[in-house]
Tab-separated table of C-alpha atoms in Angstrom:
chain	number	residue	atom	x	y	z
A	27	MET	CA	-46.904	-3.959	-78.065
A	28	PHE	CA	-43.158	-4.179	-77.472
A	29	ASN	CA	-41.710	-3.158	-74.125
A	30	ILE	CA	-38.628	-0.936	-74.293
A	31	LEU	CA	-36.269	0.302	-71.593
A	32	LEU	CA	-34.358	3.567	-72.057
A	33	GLN	CA	-31.684	3.619	-69.377
A	34	THR	CA	-28.713	5.760	-68.332
A	35	THR	CA	-25.739	4.631	-66.275
A	36	ILE	CA	-25.855	7.516	-63.773
A	37	GLU	CA	-28.111	8.421	-60.905
A	38	GLU	CA	-30.644	11.203	-61.422
A	39	ASP	CA	-28.817	14.538	-61.711
A	40	PRO	CA	-30.382	17.681	-63.209
A	41	ASP	CA	-26.928	18.940	-64.240
A	42	ASP	CA	-25.752	15.837	-66.070
A	43	TRP	CA	-26.836	13.663	-69.008
A	44	SER	CA	-29.570	11.965	-66.992
A	45	ILE	CA	-32.594	10.400	-68.634
A	46	ARG	CA	-34.609	13.631	-68.651
A	47	ARG	CA	-32.231	14.856	-71.356
A	48	PHE	CA	-33.398	12.043	-73.648
A	49	SER	CA	-37.096	12.903	-73.371
A	50	ARG	CA	-37.577	13.592	-77.069
A	51	VAL	CA	-36.370	10.230	-78.286
A	52	ALA	CA	-38.495	8.605	-75.556
A	53	SER	CA	-41.582	10.536	-76.686
A	54	PHE	CA	-40.874	9.779	-80.323
A	55	ILE	CA	-40.635	6.016	-79.749
A	56	ALA	CA	-43.717	6.037	-77.517
A	57	GLY	CA	-45.625	7.810	-80.288
A	58	LEU	CA	-44.914	5.220	-82.971
A	59	ARG	CA	-47.938	3.244	-84.165
A	60	ASP	CA	-48.411	-0.209	-85.648
A	61	ALA	CA	-50.214	-0.987	-88.911
A	62	GLU	CA	-53.590	-0.783	-87.153
A	63	GLY	CA	-52.853	2.561	-85.551
A	64	HIS	CA	-52.231	1.244	-82.043
A	65	PRO	CA	-49.179	2.205	-79.949
A	66	ALA	CA	-46.337	-0.072	-81.028
A	67	PHE	CA	-44.040	0.434	-78.043
A	68	MET	CA	-44.359	0.883	-74.309
A	69	VAL	CA	-41.421	2.977	-73.100
A	70	THR	CA	-39.866	3.002	-69.630
A	71	ALA	CA	-37.205	5.706	-69.177
A	72	ARG	CA	-35.059	5.744	-66.040
A	73	ASP	CA	-31.691	6.546	-64.512
A	74	ARG	CA	-29.809	3.919	-62.569
A	75	ALA	CA	-30.314	3.464	-58.839
A	76	ARG	CA	-27.542	4.171	-56.330
A	77	ARG	CA	-24.109	3.772	-57.879
A	78	GLY	CA	-21.874	1.072	-56.416
A	79	ALA	CA	-24.699	-1.376	-55.805
A	80	PRO	CA	-26.476	-3.616	-58.339
A	81	ASP	CA	-29.231	-1.724	-60.112
A	82	PRO	CA	-32.572	-3.473	-59.433
A	83	VAL	CA	-33.598	-3.299	-63.096
A	84	LEU	CA	-30.326	-3.814	-64.952
A	85	SER	CA	-29.030	-6.630	-62.768
A	86	THR	CA	-32.258	-8.585	-63.351
A	87	LEU	CA	-32.906	-7.472	-66.929
A	88	HIS	CA	-32.816	-11.057	-68.170
A	89	GLU	CA	-35.789	-11.834	-65.916
A	90	SER	CA	-37.845	-8.827	-67.052
A	91	ASP	CA	-40.534	-8.486	-69.704
A	92	PHE	CA	-38.532	-5.917	-71.696
A	93	ASP	CA	-38.037	-6.750	-75.364
A	94	GLN	CA	-35.180	-4.323	-75.917
A	95	ALA	CA	-32.986	-1.935	-73.934
A	96	TRP	CA	-31.345	1.317	-75.029
A	97	LEU	CA	-28.355	1.943	-72.791
A	98	PHE	CA	-26.949	5.469	-72.661
A	99	ALA	CA	-23.536	5.092	-71.013
A	100	VAL	CA	-23.021	8.635	-69.714
A	101	ASP	CA	-20.853	7.832	-66.674
A	102	ALA	CA	-17.143	8.344	-66.085
A	103	GLY	CA	-16.435	4.610	-66.169
A	104	ASP	CA	-18.152	3.204	-63.086
A	105	GLY	CA	-21.792	3.229	-64.157
A	106	LEU	CA	-22.389	-0.525	-64.204
A	107	THR	CA	-21.626	-3.112	-61.549
A	108	PRO	CA	-20.576	-6.664	-62.488
A	109	GLU	CA	-24.119	-7.768	-61.612
A	110	ASP	CA	-25.576	-5.131	-63.960
A	111	CYS	CA	-23.322	-6.232	-66.817
A	112	ALA	CA	-24.245	-9.872	-66.202
A	113	GLY	CA	-27.954	-9.056	-66.253
A	114	ILE	CA	-27.677	-7.091	-69.508
A	115	THR	CA	-25.521	-9.745	-71.143
A	116	ARG	CA	-27.948	-12.500	-70.154
A	117	PHE	CA	-30.819	-10.333	-71.421
A	118	ARG	CA	-29.322	-10.328	-74.903
A	119	ARG	CA	-28.500	-14.036	-74.691
A	120	ARG	CA	-32.169	-14.822	-74.099
A	121	GLY	CA	-33.028	-12.849	-77.269
A	122	GLY	CA	-33.420	-9.265	-76.078
A	123	GLY	CA	-32.405	-6.409	-78.398
A	124	LEU	CA	-29.773	-3.865	-77.326
A	125	MET	CA	-28.739	-0.382	-78.420
A	126	VAL	CA	-25.597	0.620	-76.537
A	127	THR	CA	-24.028	4.049	-76.888
A	128	ARG	CA	-21.391	6.191	-75.161
A	129	ASP	CA	-19.188	9.228	-75.878
A	130	HIS	CA	-15.562	10.439	-75.971
A	131	THR	CA	-12.380	9.304	-74.165
A	132	ASP	CA	-13.460	7.012	-71.272
A	133	LEU	CA	-17.025	8.278	-70.953
A	134	GLY	CA	-19.176	5.164	-70.603
A	135	SER	CA	-16.271	2.712	-70.539
A	136	CYS	CA	-18.174	0.507	-68.078
A	137	ILE	CA	-19.876	-1.050	-71.116
A	138	CYS	CA	-16.639	-2.838	-72.023
A	139	ASN	CA	-17.789	-5.527	-69.576
A	140	LEU	CA	-20.896	-6.322	-71.632
A	141	GLY	CA	-20.742	-9.551	-73.585
A	142	GLY	CA	-20.418	-9.099	-77.348
A	143	VAL	CA	-21.537	-5.483	-77.762
A	144	GLY	CA	-19.001	-4.242	-75.224
A	145	ALA	CA	-16.134	-5.324	-77.467
A	146	ALA	CA	-17.354	-2.955	-80.193
A	147	HIS	CA	-16.629	0.111	-78.046
A	148	HIS	CA	-13.143	1.633	-77.868
A	149	PHE	CA	-11.936	4.042	-75.204
A	150	ARG	CA	-8.655	5.670	-74.293
A	151	SER	CA	-7.948	3.511	-71.225
A	152	ARG	CA	-9.919	0.405	-72.134
A	153	ASN	CA	-10.053	-1.538	-75.382
A	154	PRO	CA	-8.459	1.250	-77.498
A	155	GLU	CA	-8.911	1.251	-81.277
A	156	PRO	CA	-6.827	-1.472	-82.942
A	157	ASP	CA	-5.234	1.088	-85.287
A	158	ALA	CA	-2.624	2.808	-83.105
A	159	SER	CA	-2.373	5.724	-85.554
A	160	ARG	CA	-5.796	6.794	-84.290
A	161	HIS	CA	-4.585	7.119	-80.700
A	162	CYS	CA	-4.404	10.884	-81.061
A	163	THR	CA	-6.582	13.940	-80.582
A	164	ASP	CA	-8.970	14.529	-83.468
A	165	ASN	CA	-10.539	17.682	-82.018
A	166	PRO	CA	-7.763	19.905	-80.605
A	167	ALA	CA	-10.191	22.754	-79.825
A	168	SER	CA	-11.632	20.872	-76.826
A	169	THR	CA	-8.393	20.825	-74.853
A	170	ALA	CA	-9.857	19.056	-71.831
A	171	ILE	CA	-11.109	16.102	-73.885
A	172	ASP	CA	-8.708	13.394	-75.010
A	173	TRP	CA	-9.018	10.781	-77.741
A	174	PRO	CA	-11.117	9.217	-79.075
A	175	ASN	CA	-12.919	12.480	-79.885
A	176	TYR	CA	-13.967	12.578	-83.541
A	177	HIS	CA	-15.342	16.013	-84.476
A	178	SER	CA	-18.455	15.665	-86.635
A	179	GLY	CA	-19.579	19.266	-85.984
A	180	SER	CA	-21.029	21.443	-83.241
A	181	ASN	CA	-23.828	20.348	-80.951
A	182	GLY	CA	-27.019	21.656	-82.536
A	183	ASP	CA	-25.710	21.112	-86.065
A	184	PHE	CA	-25.968	18.003	-88.229
A	185	GLN	CA	-23.549	15.765	-90.075
A	186	ARG	CA	-23.848	13.917	-93.350
A	187	VAL	CA	-23.338	10.176	-92.893
A	188	ARG	CA	-22.836	7.383	-95.372
A	189	PRO	CA	-23.546	3.642	-95.359
A	190	VAL	CA	-20.772	1.059	-95.265
A	191	GLY	CA	-21.122	-2.078	-97.361
A	192	SER	CA	-24.557	-3.327	-98.361
A	193	ILE	CA	-27.397	-1.139	-97.134
A	194	HIS	CA	-28.507	-2.331	-93.710
A	195	PRO	CA	-32.265	-2.255	-92.915
A	196	VAL	CA	-31.796	0.405	-90.218
A	197	LEU	CA	-30.502	2.775	-92.910
A	198	ARG	CA	-33.474	2.590	-95.295
A	199	ASP	CA	-35.302	5.882	-95.806
A	200	ARG	CA	-37.988	6.127	-98.471
A	201	GLN	CA	-38.264	9.884	-98.059
A	202	SER	CA	-34.567	10.462	-98.649
A	203	ALA	CA	-33.367	11.388	-102.132
A	204	THR	CA	-30.849	8.539	-101.928
A	205	GLY	CA	-33.158	6.003	-100.303
A	206	VAL	CA	-30.932	5.802	-97.234
A	207	ILE	CA	-30.354	7.796	-94.040
A	208	GLN	CA	-28.236	10.848	-94.883
A	209	TYR	CA	-28.112	12.931	-91.691
A	210	LEU	CA	-27.635	12.559	-87.949
A	211	PRO	CA	-26.958	15.165	-85.242
A	212	ALA	CA	-23.367	16.390	-85.051
A	213	HIS	CA	-21.154	16.315	-81.974
A	214	PRO	CA	-17.666	17.770	-81.426
A	215	HIS	CA	-16.186	14.641	-79.859
A	216	GLU	CA	-17.723	11.313	-80.848
A	217	GLY	CA	-16.396	8.024	-79.537
A	218	ALA	CA	-14.848	5.094	-81.393
A	219	ILE	CA	-16.451	1.787	-82.334
A	220	SER	CA	-15.715	-1.131	-84.639
A	221	ALA	CA	-16.938	-4.631	-85.412
A	222	PRO	CA	-15.251	-6.990	-82.912
A	223	ALA	CA	-12.642	-9.229	-84.485
A	224	GLY	CA	-13.866	-12.786	-84.751
A	225	ASP	CA	-17.553	-11.904	-84.357
A	226	ALA	CA	-19.120	-12.852	-87.680
A	227	SER	CA	-22.514	-11.541	-86.572
A	228	SER	CA	-21.271	-7.919	-86.500
A	229	ARG	CA	-20.336	-5.334	-89.120
A	230	VAL	CA	-19.906	-1.593	-89.457
A	231	ILE	CA	-22.958	-0.181	-91.238
A	232	LEU	CA	-22.556	3.611	-91.016
A	233	GLU	CA	-19.691	6.101	-90.887
A	234	GLY	CA	-19.089	9.813	-90.520
A	235	LEU	CA	-16.353	12.265	-91.459
A	236	SER	CA	-14.331	14.394	-89.066
A	237	SER	CA	-14.731	18.058	-89.950
A	238	VAL	CA	-11.266	18.702	-88.446
A	239	SER	CA	-8.964	15.881	-89.554
A	240	GLY	CA	-10.953	14.581	-92.525
A	241	ARG	CA	-10.780	11.066	-91.121
A	242	ARG	CA	-13.650	8.660	-91.573
A	243	PHE	CA	-14.907	7.137	-88.336
A	244	ASN	CA	-17.512	4.498	-87.521
A	245	ILE	CA	-20.923	5.610	-86.280
A	246	ALA	CA	-22.858	2.347	-85.997
A	247	VAL	CA	-22.087	-1.365	-85.754
A	248	ALA	CA	-24.931	-3.858	-86.172
A	249	PHE	CA	-25.042	-7.321	-84.603
A	250	ASP	CA	-27.350	-9.866	-86.198
A	251	ARG	CA	-29.417	-12.285	-84.141
A	252	THR	CA	-27.703	-15.619	-83.575
A	253	VAL	CA	-28.463	-18.721	-81.539
A	254	SER	CA	-26.520	-17.109	-78.697
A	255	GLY	CA	-28.091	-13.655	-78.657
A	256	GLY	CA	-30.513	-11.034	-79.945
A	257	ARG	CA	-29.867	-8.167	-82.311
A	258	ALA	CA	-27.818	-5.178	-81.184
A	259	ILE	CA	-26.527	-1.779	-82.284
A	260	ALA	CA	-23.344	-0.126	-81.007
A	261	GLN	CA	-23.461	3.663	-81.526
A	262	SER	CA	-20.525	6.099	-81.426
A	263	THR	CA	-22.176	8.745	-79.222
A	264	PHE	CA	-25.331	9.198	-77.147
A	265	HIS	CA	-25.535	12.737	-78.536
A	266	HIS	CA	-27.262	11.347	-81.623
A	267	PHE	CA	-30.270	10.878	-79.314
A	268	ALA	CA	-29.981	13.726	-76.788
A	269	ASP	CA	-32.606	16.497	-76.603
A	270	TYR	CA	-29.847	19.125	-76.850
A	271	ASN	CA	-28.663	17.710	-80.166
A	272	TRP	CA	-32.167	17.518	-81.602
A	273	ASP	CA	-32.855	21.095	-80.507
A	274	PRO	CA	-30.151	23.160	-78.746
A	275	ALA	CA	-32.882	25.249	-77.100
A	276	ALA	CA	-33.514	22.199	-74.876
A	277	GLY	CA	-30.352	23.070	-72.964
A	278	CYS	CA	-27.402	21.083	-71.684
A	279	PRO	CA	-25.460	20.482	-68.453
A	280	SER	CA	-23.438	23.446	-67.206
A	281	PHE	CA	-20.118	21.685	-67.864
A	282	VAL	CA	-20.644	21.720	-71.650
A	283	GLY	CA	-18.341	24.496	-72.848
A	284	GLU	CA	-18.459	24.419	-76.651
A	285	PRO	CA	-20.781	26.918	-78.392
A	286	ALA	CA	-23.809	25.295	-80.009
A	287	GLY	CA	-24.997	25.649	-83.570
A	288	ASP	CA	-28.583	25.599	-84.798
A	289	ALA	CA	-28.344	24.029	-88.258
A	290	ILE	CA	-30.518	21.053	-87.305
A	291	VAL	CA	-33.331	23.477	-86.474
A	292	ARG	CA	-32.856	25.451	-89.694
A	293	PHE	CA	-32.753	22.280	-91.823
A	294	PRO	CA	-35.729	20.101	-90.754
A	295	GLU	CA	-34.708	17.293	-93.085
A	296	ALA	CA	-31.810	16.478	-90.748
A	297	LEU	CA	-34.108	15.904	-87.776
A	298	ARG	CA	-36.556	13.945	-89.920
A	299	SER	CA	-33.666	11.730	-91.062
A	300	THR	CA	-32.586	11.232	-87.437
A	301	GLN	CA	-36.083	10.257	-86.371
A	302	GLN	CA	-36.333	7.817	-89.278
A	303	TYR	CA	-33.102	6.232	-88.081
A	304	VAL	CA	-34.562	5.852	-84.581
A	305	ARG	CA	-37.722	4.353	-86.068
A	306	ASN	CA	-35.636	1.889	-88.068
A	307	VAL	CA	-33.430	0.862	-85.141
A	308	VAL	CA	-36.304	0.295	-82.735
A	309	GLY	CA	-38.166	-1.690	-85.398
A	310	TRP	CA	-35.163	-3.802	-86.391
A	311	LEU	CA	-34.287	-4.664	-82.816
A	312	SER	CA	-37.841	-5.921	-82.293
A	313	ALA	CA	-38.080	-7.930	-85.515
């Protein structure tokens, strides 16, 4: 049985994107079975401890018995201390698998301090996208949210995604008509990611399409295992895994102002595709 940590970068808060709002992905992973029908993964889901001080789990992650960590960077930029970033970076260096995701503008920008995977994430104030022509608002309807904010659709709806380059293992889907993952939850302001320049172990594997500007944007970057670190996935937004985006009836924090759709509920294939993607990622990170 593999040991997995699902972790946010904020303290517990019932009116924020705390770990309770990722309960469905946690339950889904915990329910996966191995070839003999036994539970394949033990899941620990938690928010960070008091902000401003080293988190007791993240800062010592390299000394833990976790095999992989899913980090939901939902903070305003101060969610990880230097000690936390060092612990996570050393965790991957000793072979641990990482899935690191964030959201729009500077939301989750603390992950820029992570070795390797941090360089894949672009924000407005830190490590902006290399292409300066993209330093502009993609979703003008959300006036309080600045770039990067790629509009893939409303929360509660789904988007059609497409693979980039050769089909990566995390995109395989035998039940799909195309043999690959076709759908993920939509979000009105996804973040920006890319394969870090000079890192031969990384490549963009999946992209989406803005429903406003028509621009293609990266959704997932995969990092292969090397002698200096375990496998990793950089994801454009944590909303691909949030309860609210799997089922809008699950609710959201009070500060979310955009109206939600319900297409992902009316089209079950989109949620099945999303869950297959989660299954693939958690399996690939452990392989």
